[in-house]
Amino acid sequence: MFMIKEKLSKISIFICLALCTITTVHAKVELPTILGDNMVLQQQSKVKLWGKAAQQSQVRITTSWDGKNYTVKSDATGNWLVEIFTPVAGGPYNITFDDGEAITLQNILVGEVWFCSGQSNMEMPMRGFDRQPVQETNDIIAKAKPRTPIRMYTTDSKNGSWVRQFNKLPQTDCKGEWLENTPENVATTSAVAYYFAQYIQEVLEVPVGIIISSWGGSKIEAWMSKEAVSPFKEIDLSILENTEEVKRPTATPCVLFNAKIVPLTNFTIKGFLWYQGESNRDNADLYPTLMSAFVKDLRNRWGVGEFPFYFVQIAPYNYDDPNGLSAARLREAQLQAMRDIPNSGMVTTMDIGSPVFIHPVDKKTVGNRLAYWALAETYGRKGFGYKPPTCHSLEKKEGKIYINLNNAQRGIYPMWTALDGFEIAGEDKVFYPAKAEIETETTRLAVSSDKVPHPVAVRYGYKNYVEASIFSVSGIPVAPFRTDNW
């Protein structure tokens, strides 16, 4: 009897092991969250699909737009990756993954995909923050329809609640999901990103996908990889090597990159939108170099070429002192970054700031101006203005300083009126409020003050809080500037 029981026990163990083996061989394919129902794939591109399966197993992928089959073998750890080709914009489509047990992603669109990141002004949802509204969004939220081909993937929130992710080590996946264009989903989507998507979708008439990964109060260092930050000896990376708890993820280098960017770099994008800088006012002098290193690293990791990088100059706000210069220096650093970074563009926001709200309520203007950059520089549309006028050169003559501007071929306005926000100084480096006006014949700026008979330097909008007074004919605010380096 004992021998029979022993044989039965061995048979049972054998059967269990066999079943486990079968389960392992035919385990359902696992996909990262960025690959899911409702996603948007970049059109007419070679895009990556990846995931996990049983070790050394065959995974077959079938795309419904052409019925084509792709086969890839997982490696010794079960990881696999395959590149497929997408058609012109359209959908909805399906993609089936089969390693013995098939799963199918449904309601997939093919169109234009943009990555949207930054701190709270990018994070701020269409419904606004508590006690901080976003202007004129309620109507847009209420009218949102799933048939409008805009889809949103966000790492920031789920079911209206914040989702916070950070890590000392680079991750392979993150929390997030693709959402359809419904009122509930639009309400919790980044307002800047959504307005951008809405604008280019209407103009291009193709599906648009926005990937949103942001966190309020975050410094640029937190969004950079260890490799990108390492050359900057001013930045302490020791926390990445020890067991110390990360108490301030928004200020800790690399931890947001590790959790909220690197898991998504396999997903093909058209371009990158960035709204950040308020939290880097304490190291504005370093910011242009940090930003250049950040963008270069992103482009290398995505491996889809020198994709467009469009960003937002921080808006006027009092901060610790409305007449202080910390925000002015950061805006200056952002302007320098636009000059340093190839295929980049900057949106000016000098006309939408608030002395008491760090989060401007007018997110539509920001999203639209980002869309102008994309439509003009990325999609080749013409006939409208998008570049902010910037200081080009100066001339000193007869007690005045004359300023010539770039990106002002059709002039600037308002004409025939005194302009606010200008200061002028002599050799003593003491600035006084200045009279400024636009010359009728040349459209250059003429700046002067009775208190400064021999001026040497001019500043415009060079304070934490100031209201824009000059614009291009297309309505784009002139970027704040100074002609000194004091």
Coordinates of C-alpha atoms in Angstrom, one line a residue:
M1 CA 0.0 0.0 0.0
F2 CA 2.8 2.4 0.9
M3 CA 4.5 1.8 -2.5
I4 CA 1.3 2.5 -4.3
K5 CA 0.8 5.8 -2.4
E6 CA 4.4 6.7 -3.1
K7 CA 4.0 6.1 -6.8
L8 CA 0.7 8.1 -6.8
S9 CA 2.5 10.9 -5.0
K10 CA 5.3 10.9 -7.6
I11 CA 2.8 10.9 -10.4
S12 CA 0.9 13.8 -8.8
I13 CA 4.1 15.8 -8.5
F14 CA 5.0 15.0 -12.1
I15 CA 1.6 16.2 -13.3
C16 CA 1.8 19.4 -11.3
L17 CA 5.3 20.1 -12.7
A18 CA 4.0 19.4 -16.2
L19 CA 1.0 21.7 -15.8
C20 CA 3.3 24.4 -14.4
T21 CA 5.6 24.0 -17.4
I22 CA 2.6 24.3 -19.8
T23 CA 1.4 27.4 -17.9
T24 CA 4.8 28.9 -18.2
V25 CA 5.2 28.1 -21.9
H26 CA 1.8 29.5 -22.7
A27 CA 1.6 32.3 -20.2
K28 CA -0.3 35.3 -21.5
V29 CA 1.9 38.1 -22.9
E30 CA 2.5 41.0 -20.5
L31 CA 2.5 44.5 -21.9
P32 CA 3.6 47.8 -20.4
T33 CA 0.8 50.2 -19.5
I34 CA 1.7 52.5 -22.4
L35 CA 0.7 49.7 -24.8
G36 CA -3.0 49.4 -24.2
D37 CA -6.6 49.8 -25.5
N38 CA -7.3 53.3 -26.8
M39 CA -3.7 54.2 -27.5
V40 CA -2.5 56.3 -30.4
L41 CA 0.5 55.2 -32.4
Q42 CA 2.7 57.6 -34.4
Q43 CA 1.6 57.5 -38.1
Q44 CA 3.9 56.4 -40.9
S45 CA 6.7 55.3 -38.6
K46 CA 8.6 52.4 -37.4
V47 CA 7.3 52.0 -33.9
K48 CA 8.3 49.6 -31.1
L49 CA 6.1 47.1 -29.3
W50 CA 7.5 45.3 -26.3
G51 CA 6.7 43.3 -23.2
K52 CA 7.3 40.0 -21.4
A53 CA 6.4 36.4 -22.2
A54 CA 7.7 32.9 -21.3
Q55 CA 11.4 32.5 -21.6
Q56 CA 12.7 31.8 -25.1
S57 CA 9.1 31.7 -26.5
Q58 CA 7.7 32.8 -29.8
V59 CA 5.4 35.8 -29.8
R60 CA 3.3 36.6 -32.9
I61 CA 1.9 40.1 -33.4
T62 CA -0.8 40.8 -35.9
T63 CA -1.8 44.3 -36.9
S64 CA -5.4 44.8 -38.3
W65 CA -4.6 47.7 -40.6
D66 CA -2.7 45.4 -42.9
G67 CA -3.2 41.9 -41.6
K68 CA 0.6 41.5 -41.3
N69 CA 2.2 39.1 -38.9
Y70 CA 5.4 39.8 -37.0
T71 CA 7.2 37.1 -35.0
V72 CA 9.7 37.8 -32.2
K73 CA 11.4 35.4 -29.7
S74 CA 11.7 36.4 -26.0
D75 CA 15.1 36.3 -24.4
A76 CA 16.3 34.3 -21.4
T77 CA 14.5 36.7 -19.1
G78 CA 11.3 36.7 -21.1
N79 CA 11.7 40.2 -22.5
W80 CA 10.9 40.8 -26.2
L81 CA 10.7 43.8 -28.5
V82 CA 9.7 44.1 -32.1
E83 CA 9.4 47.0 -34.6
I84 CA 6.4 47.4 -36.8
F85 CA 5.3 49.9 -39.4
T86 CA 2.3 52.1 -39.0
P87 CA 0.1 53.4 -41.8
V88 CA -1.2 56.9 -42.5
A89 CA -3.5 58.4 -39.8
G90 CA -6.7 56.5 -39.2
G91 CA -8.4 53.8 -37.1
P92 CA -9.7 52.3 -35.0
Y93 CA -7.5 49.2 -35.3
N94 CA -6.6 46.1 -33.3
I95 CA -3.3 44.5 -32.5
T96 CA -3.2 40.9 -31.3
F97 CA -0.3 39.3 -29.3
D98 CA -0.1 35.6 -29.3
D99 CA 2.4 33.2 -27.6
G100 CA -0.2 30.4 -27.3
E101 CA -2.8 32.5 -25.5
A102 CA -3.9 35.5 -27.5
I103 CA -4.6 39.0 -26.2
T104 CA -6.0 41.8 -28.4
L105 CA -5.6 45.6 -27.9
Q106 CA -8.6 47.4 -29.2
N107 CA -9.7 50.8 -30.4
I108 CA -6.2 51.8 -31.4
L109 CA -5.8 55.0 -33.5
V110 CA -2.8 56.0 -35.7
G111 CA -1.9 59.7 -35.7
E112 CA 0.3 62.2 -34.0
V113 CA 1.8 61.5 -30.5
W114 CA 3.3 64.2 -28.2
F115 CA 5.0 63.8 -24.8
C116 CA 4.0 66.5 -22.3
S117 CA 6.0 67.1 -19.1
G118 CA 7.0 69.6 -16.5
Q119 CA 5.8 70.9 -13.2
S120 CA 2.5 72.2 -11.9
N121 CA 1.6 74.4 -14.8
M122 CA 1.8 71.4 -17.1
E123 CA 0.1 69.2 -14.5
M124 CA -2.8 71.6 -13.8
P125 CA -5.9 69.7 -15.1
M126 CA -8.7 71.1 -17.2
R127 CA -11.0 71.2 -14.1
G128 CA -8.3 73.2 -12.3
F129 CA -6.8 72.8 -8.9
D130 CA -8.8 73.2 -5.7
R131 CA -9.5 77.0 -5.3
Q132 CA -7.5 77.6 -8.5
P133 CA -9.6 77.5 -11.7
V134 CA -8.7 77.2 -15.3
Q135 CA -10.5 79.7 -17.5
E136 CA -13.3 78.6 -19.8
T137 CA -12.8 74.9 -19.5
N138 CA -16.2 73.7 -18.1
D139 CA -17.9 74.0 -21.4
I140 CA -15.1 72.0 -23.2
I141 CA -15.3 69.3 -20.5
A142 CA -19.0 69.0 -20.8
K143 CA -18.9 68.7 -24.6
A144 CA -16.1 66.1 -24.8
K145 CA -17.1 63.1 -27.0
P146 CA -15.3 59.8 -27.4
R147 CA -15.6 60.1 -31.2
T148 CA -13.3 63.1 -31.1
P149 CA -10.0 61.4 -31.9
I150 CA -8.0 62.7 -29.0
R151 CA -6.6 60.2 -26.5
M152 CA -4.7 60.9 -23.2
Y153 CA -2.2 58.7 -21.3
T154 CA -1.2 60.1 -18.0
T155 CA 1.1 59.0 -15.2
D156 CA -0.2 61.7 -12.9
S157 CA -3.7 60.8 -12.0
K158 CA -6.3 58.0 -11.9
N159 CA -10.0 58.4 -11.4
G160 CA -9.4 62.0 -10.4
S161 CA -6.8 61.2 -7.7
W162 CA -3.1 62.0 -7.9
V163 CA -0.7 59.2 -8.6
R164 CA 2.8 59.9 -7.4
Q165 CA 5.7 57.8 -8.8
F166 CA 9.5 58.1 -8.2
N167 CA 12.4 55.8 -7.9
K168 CA 16.1 55.8 -7.4
L169 CA 16.6 53.2 -10.1
P170 CA 15.4 53.3 -13.7
Q171 CA 12.1 51.4 -14.1
T172 CA 10.7 49.3 -16.9
D173 CA 7.1 50.3 -16.4
C174 CA 4.9 52.8 -14.7
K175 CA 1.3 53.4 -13.6
G176 CA -0.9 54.9 -16.4
E177 CA -3.5 54.1 -19.0
W178 CA -4.8 55.4 -22.3
L179 CA -8.2 57.2 -21.9
E180 CA -10.8 58.2 -24.4
N181 CA -12.1 61.8 -24.9
T182 CA -14.9 61.7 -22.3
P183 CA -15.9 64.5 -19.9
E184 CA -14.6 62.6 -16.9
N185 CA -11.2 61.9 -18.6
V186 CA -10.8 65.4 -20.1
A187 CA -11.5 67.0 -16.7
T188 CA -8.4 65.4 -15.1
T189 CA -6.1 65.9 -18.1
S190 CA -3.4 68.5 -18.3
A191 CA -5.1 71.7 -19.6
V192 CA -2.0 72.9 -21.5
A193 CA -1.5 69.5 -23.2
Y194 CA -5.2 69.1 -24.0
Y195 CA -5.5 72.6 -25.6
F196 CA -2.5 71.8 -27.7
A197 CA -3.9 68.4 -28.8
Q198 CA -7.3 70.0 -29.5
Y199 CA -5.8 72.6 -31.7
I200 CA -3.5 70.4 -33.8
Q201 CA -6.2 67.8 -34.1
E202 CA -8.6 70.3 -35.5
V203 CA -6.1 71.7 -38.0
L204 CA -4.5 68.4 -39.1
E205 CA -7.7 66.4 -38.9
V206 CA -5.9 63.3 -37.6
P207 CA -6.0 61.5 -34.3
V208 CA -3.8 63.0 -31.6
G209 CA -2.3 61.2 -28.6
I210 CA -0.8 63.1 -25.6
I211 CA 1.4 61.3 -23.0
I212 CA 1.4 63.4 -19.8
S213 CA 4.0 62.9 -17.2
S214 CA 4.4 65.8 -14.8
W215 CA 4.7 66.7 -11.1
G216 CA 4.0 70.1 -9.4
G217 CA 7.0 71.8 -7.8
S218 CA 9.6 69.6 -9.6
K219 CA 13.1 70.8 -10.6
I220 CA 14.6 69.9 -13.9
E221 CA 17.2 67.8 -12.2
A222 CA 14.5 65.4 -11.0
W223 CA 13.5 64.8 -14.7
M224 CA 17.1 64.1 -15.9
S225 CA 18.9 60.7 -16.1
K226 CA 21.9 60.0 -13.9
E227 CA 24.0 60.0 -17.0
A228 CA 22.8 63.4 -18.0
V229 CA 23.3 64.9 -14.5
S230 CA 26.6 63.4 -13.7
P231 CA 28.8 66.0 -15.5
F232 CA 27.3 68.7 -13.3
K233 CA 29.4 68.5 -10.2
E234 CA 27.3 71.1 -8.4
I235 CA 24.5 68.5 -8.2
D236 CA 24.8 65.9 -5.4
L237 CA 23.9 62.4 -6.6
S238 CA 24.9 60.5 -3.5
I239 CA 21.3 59.7 -2.5
L240 CA 21.1 57.4 -5.6
E241 CA 23.8 55.3 -4.2
N242 CA 22.7 54.9 -0.5
T243 CA 19.7 53.7 1.4
E244 CA 18.5 57.1 2.4
E245 CA 14.8 57.7 2.0
V246 CA 13.8 60.1 -0.8
K247 CA 11.8 62.7 1.1
R248 CA 11.5 65.3 -1.6
P249 CA 11.1 63.6 -5.0
T250 CA 10.4 66.8 -6.8
A251 CA 13.9 68.1 -5.8
T252 CA 15.9 64.8 -5.9
P253 CA 17.9 64.3 -9.0
C254 CA 16.8 61.6 -11.5
V255 CA 14.0 60.0 -9.5
L256 CA 11.2 61.3 -11.7
F257 CA 13.1 60.4 -14.8
N258 CA 13.5 56.9 -13.5
A259 CA 9.8 56.4 -12.7
K260 CA 8.0 58.6 -15.2
I261 CA 10.1 59.0 -18.4
V262 CA 12.4 56.1 -18.9
P263 CA 9.6 53.5 -18.9
L264 CA 8.1 55.3 -21.9
T265 CA 11.1 56.0 -24.1
N266 CA 10.4 52.9 -26.3
F267 CA 7.1 54.5 -27.4
T268 CA 7.5 56.5 -30.6
I269 CA 6.6 60.2 -30.3
K270 CA 6.5 63.1 -32.7
G271 CA 7.8 65.7 -30.3
F272 CA 8.1 66.9 -26.7
L273 CA 6.3 69.7 -24.8
W274 CA 7.9 71.1 -21.6
Y275 CA 6.4 73.6 -19.1
Q276 CA 8.8 73.9 -16.1
G277 CA 11.2 76.3 -14.6
E278 CA 9.6 78.0 -11.6
S279 CA 11.4 75.7 -9.2
N280 CA 14.8 76.3 -10.7
R281 CA 14.9 80.0 -10.0
D282 CA 17.6 79.3 -7.4
N283 CA 20.0 78.0 -10.0
A284 CA 19.0 80.0 -13.1
D285 CA 22.6 80.5 -14.2
L286 CA 22.9 76.7 -14.6
Y287 CA 19.5 76.2 -16.2
P288 CA 20.4 76.6 -19.9
T289 CA 23.1 74.0 -19.7
L290 CA 20.9 71.7 -17.7
M291 CA 18.1 72.1 -20.2
S292 CA 20.4 71.4 -23.2
A293 CA 21.8 68.3 -21.5
F294 CA 18.2 67.2 -20.7
V295 CA 17.0 67.5 -24.2
K296 CA 20.1 65.9 -25.8
D297 CA 19.7 62.9 -23.5
L298 CA 16.0 62.5 -24.2
R299 CA 16.6 62.5 -28.0
N300 CA 19.3 60.0 -27.6
R301 CA 17.1 57.7 -25.6
W302 CA 14.1 57.9 -27.8
G303 CA 16.3 57.3 -30.9
V304 CA 13.8 58.9 -33.3
G305 CA 16.1 61.7 -34.4
E306 CA 16.2 65.4 -33.3
F307 CA 12.5 65.6 -32.4
P308 CA 11.0 69.0 -31.8
F309 CA 11.2 70.4 -28.3
Y310 CA 8.7 73.2 -27.6
F311 CA 8.6 74.8 -24.1
V312 CA 6.9 77.6 -22.1
Q313 CA 8.6 80.5 -20.6
I314 CA 7.4 81.0 -17.0
A315 CA 4.7 83.6 -16.5
P316 CA 4.9 86.7 -14.3
Y317 CA 4.2 86.2 -10.7
N318 CA 5.1 88.0 -7.4
Y319 CA 7.1 85.1 -5.9
D320 CA 8.9 86.6 -2.8
D321 CA 8.9 90.1 -4.3
P322 CA 7.2 91.4 -7.4
N323 CA 10.3 93.6 -8.1
G324 CA 12.7 90.8 -7.5
L325 CA 14.8 89.2 -10.3
S326 CA 14.8 85.5 -9.7
A327 CA 12.0 84.8 -12.2
A328 CA 13.5 87.3 -14.6
R329 CA 16.8 85.5 -14.6
L330 CA 15.1 82.2 -15.2
R331 CA 13.2 83.6 -18.2
E332 CA 16.4 84.8 -19.5
A333 CA 17.9 81.4 -19.1
Q334 CA 15.0 79.9 -20.9
L335 CA 15.5 82.3 -23.8
Q336 CA 19.2 81.2 -23.9
A337 CA 18.1 77.6 -24.0
M338 CA 16.0 78.2 -27.0
R339 CA 19.1 79.6 -28.8
D340 CA 21.2 76.7 -27.7
I341 CA 18.9 73.7 -28.4
P342 CA 18.4 72.8 -32.0
N343 CA 14.8 72.4 -33.2
S344 CA 13.4 74.0 -30.2
G345 CA 10.9 76.8 -29.7
M346 CA 9.7 78.9 -26.7
V347 CA 6.2 80.3 -25.9
T348 CA 6.1 83.7 -24.2
T349 CA 3.5 84.2 -21.5
M350 CA 4.1 87.8 -20.3
D351 CA 0.5 88.7 -21.0
I352 CA -1.2 86.0 -18.9
G353 CA 0.5 86.2 -15.6
S354 CA -1.0 87.0 -12.2
P355 CA 0.6 88.7 -9.2
V356 CA -1.1 86.3 -6.8
F357 CA -1.5 83.0 -8.8
I358 CA 1.6 81.1 -9.8
H359 CA -0.8 79.0 -12.0
P360 CA -2.2 81.3 -14.8
V361 CA -5.9 80.6 -15.4
D362 CA -5.5 81.1 -19.2
K363 CA -4.1 77.7 -20.3
K364 CA -5.8 77.9 -23.7
T365 CA -3.4 80.7 -24.8
V366 CA -0.4 78.6 -23.7
G367 CA -1.6 75.4 -25.5
N368 CA -2.5 77.3 -28.6
R369 CA 0.9 79.0 -28.8
L370 CA 2.6 75.6 -28.4
A371 CA 0.4 74.4 -31.3
Y372 CA 1.5 77.4 -33.4
W373 CA 5.1 76.3 -33.0
A374 CA 4.3 72.7 -33.9
L375 CA 2.1 73.6 -36.9
A376 CA 4.7 75.9 -38.3
E377 CA 8.0 74.2 -37.6
T378 CA 7.0 70.5 -37.4
Y379 CA 4.1 70.3 -39.8
G380 CA 5.1 73.0 -42.3
R381 CA 2.0 75.3 -42.1
K382 CA 2.6 78.9 -43.0
G383 CA 0.8 82.3 -42.9
F384 CA 0.6 82.9 -39.1
G385 CA 2.9 84.2 -36.4
Y386 CA 4.4 82.0 -33.7
K387 CA 7.9 83.2 -32.8
P388 CA 8.2 85.7 -30.0
P389 CA 10.0 88.9 -30.9
T390 CA 13.4 89.0 -29.1
C391 CA 16.1 91.7 -28.6
H392 CA 18.6 91.6 -31.5
S393 CA 20.8 94.7 -31.2
L394 CA 21.0 98.2 -29.8
E395 CA 22.2 101.6 -30.9
K396 CA 23.0 104.6 -28.5
K397 CA 22.3 108.0 -30.0
E398 CA 21.4 111.4 -28.6
G399 CA 20.5 110.3 -25.1
K400 CA 18.4 107.4 -26.3
I401 CA 18.9 103.7 -26.8
Y402 CA 17.3 102.2 -29.9
I403 CA 16.4 98.5 -29.8
N404 CA 16.0 96.3 -32.9
L405 CA 14.0 93.1 -32.6
N406 CA 14.1 89.7 -34.2
N407 CA 10.9 88.1 -35.4
A408 CA 9.2 91.5 -35.9
Q409 CA 9.2 91.8 -39.7
R410 CA 5.8 93.3 -39.8
G411 CA 6.5 95.5 -36.8
I412 CA 5.3 95.5 -33.2
Y413 CA 2.4 97.3 -31.5
P414 CA 0.8 99.3 -29.9
M415 CA 2.0 102.2 -31.9
W416 CA 1.8 105.9 -31.0
T417 CA 1.6 105.3 -27.2
A418 CA 3.9 105.1 -24.3
L419 CA 5.0 101.6 -23.3
D420 CA 5.3 100.2 -19.8
G421 CA 7.9 97.8 -18.3
F422 CA 11.1 99.6 -19.5
E423 CA 14.0 100.7 -17.4
I424 CA 17.2 102.4 -18.4
A425 CA 20.6 102.9 -16.7
G426 CA 23.8 104.8 -17.2
E427 CA 27.4 103.9 -16.3
D428 CA 26.4 103.9 -12.6
K429 CA 24.2 100.8 -13.2
V430 CA 21.2 102.4 -11.5
F431 CA 18.0 101.7 -13.4
Y432 CA 15.2 104.2 -13.7
P433 CA 11.7 103.8 -15.2
A434 CA 12.0 104.7 -18.9
K435 CA 9.9 106.2 -21.6
A436 CA 9.6 103.8 -24.5
E437 CA 7.8 104.1 -27.8
I438 CA 7.9 102.5 -31.2
E439 CA 9.3 104.6 -34.0
T440 CA 6.8 105.0 -36.9
E441 CA 9.3 104.7 -39.7
T442 CA 11.6 102.0 -38.4
T443 CA 9.4 100.2 -35.9
R444 CA 12.4 99.9 -33.6
L445 CA 12.0 100.8 -29.9
A446 CA 13.3 104.2 -28.7
V447 CA 14.0 104.2 -24.9
S448 CA 15.0 107.2 -22.8
S449 CA 14.8 108.9 -19.4
D450 CA 15.4 112.5 -18.2
K451 CA 17.2 111.0 -15.3
V452 CA 19.7 109.2 -17.5
P453 CA 21.3 111.6 -20.0
H454 CA 24.0 109.1 -21.1
P455 CA 22.3 105.7 -21.1
V456 CA 24.2 102.4 -21.6
A457 CA 21.7 99.7 -20.8
V458 CA 18.0 98.9 -21.2
R459 CA 15.7 96.3 -19.5
Y460 CA 12.2 95.3 -20.5
G461 CA 10.0 93.1 -18.4
Y462 CA 12.9 92.2 -16.2
K463 CA 11.2 91.6 -12.9
N464 CA 9.4 88.8 -11.2
Y465 CA 6.0 90.3 -12.0
V466 CA 5.4 92.7 -14.9
E467 CA 2.6 93.1 -17.5
A468 CA 3.4 92.8 -21.2
S469 CA 3.1 96.0 -23.1
I470 CA 4.5 95.1 -26.6
F471 CA 3.5 92.4 -29.0
S472 CA 4.1 91.2 -32.5
V473 CA 1.4 92.1 -35.1
S474 CA 0.3 88.4 -34.6
G475 CA -0.3 89.0 -30.9
I476 CA 2.8 87.2 -29.6
P477 CA 4.3 89.0 -26.6
V478 CA 7.9 90.3 -26.9
A479 CA 10.2 88.2 -24.8
P480 CA 11.6 90.1 -21.8
F481 CA 15.2 91.1 -22.2
R482 CA 18.1 93.2 -20.9
T483 CA 21.1 94.6 -22.7
D484 CA 23.5 94.5 -19.7
N485 CA 25.1 91.6 -17.9
W486 CA 25.3 93.1 -14.5

